[in-house]
Amino acid sequence: MSVANAIVRAGKKEDLPAVLELIRELAKYEKMSEQVWNTVEAMEKDGFGSNPIYGLLVAEKESIIVGYSIYYYRYSTWKGKRLFLEDILVTEKERGTGSGKQLFDKTIEIAKQESCTGMMWMVLNWNEPAINFYKKYDARFDEEWVNCHIDF
Amino acid sequence: MSVANAIVRAGKKEDLPAVLELIRELAKYEKMSEQVWNTVEAMEKDGFGSNPIYGLLVAEKESIIVGYSIYYYRYSTWKGKRLFLEDILVTEKERGTGSGKQLFDKTIEIAKQESCTGMMWMVLNWNEPAINFYKKYDARFDEEWVNCHIDF
């Protein structure tokens, strides 16, 4: 475990291959590897075109991407504009170094700058380290709502 | 119960007062009325400016708005662009007339036109009529993911 602090900064196109590797690492941890269909090309188009549909932060240490967060905005008909944190990950050997907290805090800062009324995200009900981390932020956990999907 | 079909069309600014009434009706049904902070002014700014952050469909019958759906796009790091159906409601006395199905089908049509890889939404775990409706579309229900929030 490295003790130096990571630098948290806006992600660049050039970071995408490393970020997609971490996306795959997260999906593996979540036991859903087979669901990752995304590619570097698609992520470049979706996030770095004239109308980006997501924002990217990376945590970098000694020129290596050790974590990322991906977010975009949602619209609550009750509460207006909300930041939705789609993914946050710090690579396994960097856990416990505070990089996750740096990424999470920076994402909250962006939400506030963008006049969001709050921030939303999801957690797997068995992911205790993550749940305990979010409890420190007084997060509300909403078990009554079930997520539904159809794929085309 | 009226038997004539509703017309489903894109919502206009002028529909917002009626839509906000229905948003409140939905929140009441969901037992969360106190959580509706939104206003017609804010919805006009958020949905009808130069960079709208949500889309609106309305179901209209004899010049009355009897239902609506509100949607926007999400970005799945696994699956790319997805349509997120934030709200769908048909007013109580219009239930069972097929207006909900018309709204839902039109929303799916938009998602496909916009090259989404699928559609996502949420349902309350006790809302059986809605769950049964979604089952007809072979929706997947994902109880493992818990929604988390912080308000600023």
PDB file of C-alpha atoms in Angstrom, chain A residues 13-88:
ATOM      1  CA  LYS A  13      -9.278  10.576 -23.691  1.00  0.00           C
ATOM      2  CA  GLU A  14      -5.838   9.063 -23.183  1.00  0.00           C
ATOM      3  CA  ASP A  15      -6.952   7.654 -19.813  1.00  0.00           C
ATOM      4  CA  LEU A  16      -9.777   5.582 -21.321  1.00  0.00           C
ATOM      5  CA  PRO A  17      -7.897   2.299 -21.928  1.00  0.00           C
ATOM      6  CA  ALA A  18      -6.766   2.254 -18.278  1.00  0.00           C
ATOM      7  CA  VAL A  19     -10.249   3.293 -17.113  1.00  0.00           C
ATOM      8  CA  LEU A  20     -11.917   0.512 -19.107  1.00  0.00           C
ATOM      9  CA  GLU A  21      -9.541  -1.976 -17.457  1.00  0.00           C
ATOM     10  CA  LEU A  22     -10.720  -0.692 -14.074  1.00  0.00           C
ATOM     11  CA  ILE A  23     -14.369  -0.853 -15.208  1.00  0.00           C
ATOM     12  CA  ARG A  24     -13.755  -4.537 -15.941  1.00  0.00           C
ATOM     13  CA  GLU A  25     -12.088  -4.959 -12.538  1.00  0.00           C
ATOM     14  CA  LEU A  26     -15.182  -3.444 -10.876  1.00  0.00           C
ATOM     15  CA  ALA A  27     -17.563  -5.682 -12.850  1.00  0.00           C
ATOM     16  CA  LYS A  28     -15.521  -8.721 -11.812  1.00  0.00           C
ATOM     17  CA  TYR A  29     -15.710  -7.674  -8.153  1.00  0.00           C
ATOM     18  CA  GLU A  30     -19.472  -7.259  -8.615  1.00  0.00           C
ATOM     19  CA  LYS A  31     -19.654 -10.737 -10.226  1.00  0.00           C
ATOM     20  CA  MET A  32     -21.059  -9.379 -13.487  1.00  0.00           C
ATOM     21  CA  SER A  33     -18.075  -9.433 -15.870  1.00  0.00           C
ATOM     22  CA  GLU A  34     -20.156 -10.801 -18.737  1.00  0.00           C
ATOM     23  CA  GLN A  35     -22.227  -7.633 -18.748  1.00  0.00           C
ATOM     24  CA  VAL A  36     -19.409  -5.311 -19.873  1.00  0.00           C
ATOM     25  CA  TRP A  37     -20.068  -4.587 -23.553  1.00  0.00           C
ATOM     26  CA  ASN A  38     -18.393  -1.187 -23.664  1.00  0.00           C
ATOM     27  CA  THR A  39     -15.273  -0.293 -25.705  1.00  0.00           C
ATOM     28  CA  VAL A  40     -12.654   2.473 -25.602  1.00  0.00           C
ATOM     29  CA  GLU A  41     -13.988   3.790 -28.948  1.00  0.00           C
ATOM     30  CA  ALA A  42     -17.559   4.025 -27.657  1.00  0.00           C
ATOM     31  CA  MET A  43     -16.416   5.671 -24.428  1.00  0.00           C
ATOM     32  CA  GLU A  44     -14.424   8.236 -26.390  1.00  0.00           C
ATOM     33  CA  LYS A  45     -17.439   9.059 -28.555  1.00  0.00           C
ATOM     34  CA  ASP A  46     -19.829   9.200 -25.577  1.00  0.00           C
ATOM     35  CA  GLY A  47     -17.651  11.196 -23.204  1.00  0.00           C
ATOM     36  CA  PHE A  48     -15.429  13.395 -25.349  1.00  0.00           C
ATOM     37  CA  GLY A  49     -17.625  14.566 -28.228  1.00  0.00           C
ATOM     38  CA  SER A  50     -19.482  17.853 -28.593  1.00  0.00           C
ATOM     39  CA  ASN A  51     -22.191  16.770 -26.158  1.00  0.00           C
ATOM     40  CA  PRO A  52     -20.587  14.465 -23.552  1.00  0.00           C
ATOM     41  CA  ILE A  53     -23.057  12.183 -21.776  1.00  0.00           C
ATOM     42  CA  TYR A  54     -20.837  11.403 -18.806  1.00  0.00           C
ATOM     43  CA  GLY A  55     -18.078  13.011 -16.762  1.00  0.00           C
ATOM     44  CA  LEU A  56     -14.892  11.250 -15.680  1.00  0.00           C
ATOM     45  CA  LEU A  57     -12.536  11.798 -12.747  1.00  0.00           C
ATOM     46  CA  VAL A  58      -9.370   9.789 -12.301  1.00  0.00           C
ATOM     47  CA  ALA A  59      -7.065   9.224  -9.318  1.00  0.00           C
ATOM     48  CA  GLU A  60      -3.471   9.054 -10.465  1.00  0.00           C
ATOM     49  CA  LYS A  61      -0.384   7.989  -8.548  1.00  0.00           C
ATOM     50  CA  GLU A  62       3.113   7.915 -10.058  1.00  0.00           C
ATOM     51  CA  SER A  63       1.557   8.254 -13.553  1.00  0.00           C
ATOM     52  CA  ILE A  64      -0.693   5.238 -13.012  1.00  0.00           C
ATOM     53  CA  ILE A  65      -4.505   5.450 -12.930  1.00  0.00           C
ATOM     54  CA  VAL A  66      -5.431   3.839  -9.610  1.00  0.00           C
ATOM     55  CA  GLY A  67      -9.101   4.798  -9.530  1.00  0.00           C
ATOM     56  CA  TYR A  68     -11.915   6.600 -11.310  1.00  0.00           C
ATOM     57  CA  SER A  69     -15.404   7.925 -10.909  1.00  0.00           C
ATOM     58  CA  ILE A  70     -17.950   8.291 -13.704  1.00  0.00           C
ATOM     59  CA  TYR A  71     -20.992  10.474 -13.246  1.00  0.00           C
ATOM     60  CA  TYR A  72     -23.743  12.278 -15.100  1.00  0.00           C
ATOM     61  CA  TYR A  73     -26.871  14.195 -14.214  1.00  0.00           C
ATOM     62  CA  ARG A  74     -30.286  12.838 -13.477  1.00  0.00           C
ATOM     63  CA  TYR A  75     -33.545  14.645 -13.234  1.00  0.00           C
ATOM     64  CA  SER A  76     -35.743  13.906 -10.268  1.00  0.00           C
ATOM     65  CA  THR A  77     -39.322  15.057 -10.888  1.00  0.00           C
ATOM     66  CA  TRP A  78     -39.475  15.606  -7.132  1.00  0.00           C
ATOM     67  CA  LYS A  79     -36.117  17.204  -6.408  1.00  0.00           C
ATOM     68  CA  GLY A  80     -34.775  18.541  -9.732  1.00  0.00           C
ATOM     69  CA  LYS A  81     -31.186  18.126 -10.920  1.00  0.00           C
ATOM     70  CA  ARG A  82     -29.145  15.433  -9.146  1.00  0.00           C
ATOM     71  CA  LEU A  83     -25.678  14.125  -9.802  1.00  0.00           C
ATOM     72  CA  PHE A  84     -25.674  10.384 -10.360  1.00  0.00           C
ATOM     73  CA  LEU A  85     -22.433   8.619  -9.520  1.00  0.00           C
ATOM     74  CA  GLU A  86     -22.492   5.677 -11.901  1.00  0.00           C
ATOM     75  CA  ASP A  87     -19.203   4.080 -10.852  1.00  0.00           C
ATOM     76  CA  ILE A  88     -16.474   4.647  -8.315  1.00  0.00           C
TER      77      ILE A  88
END
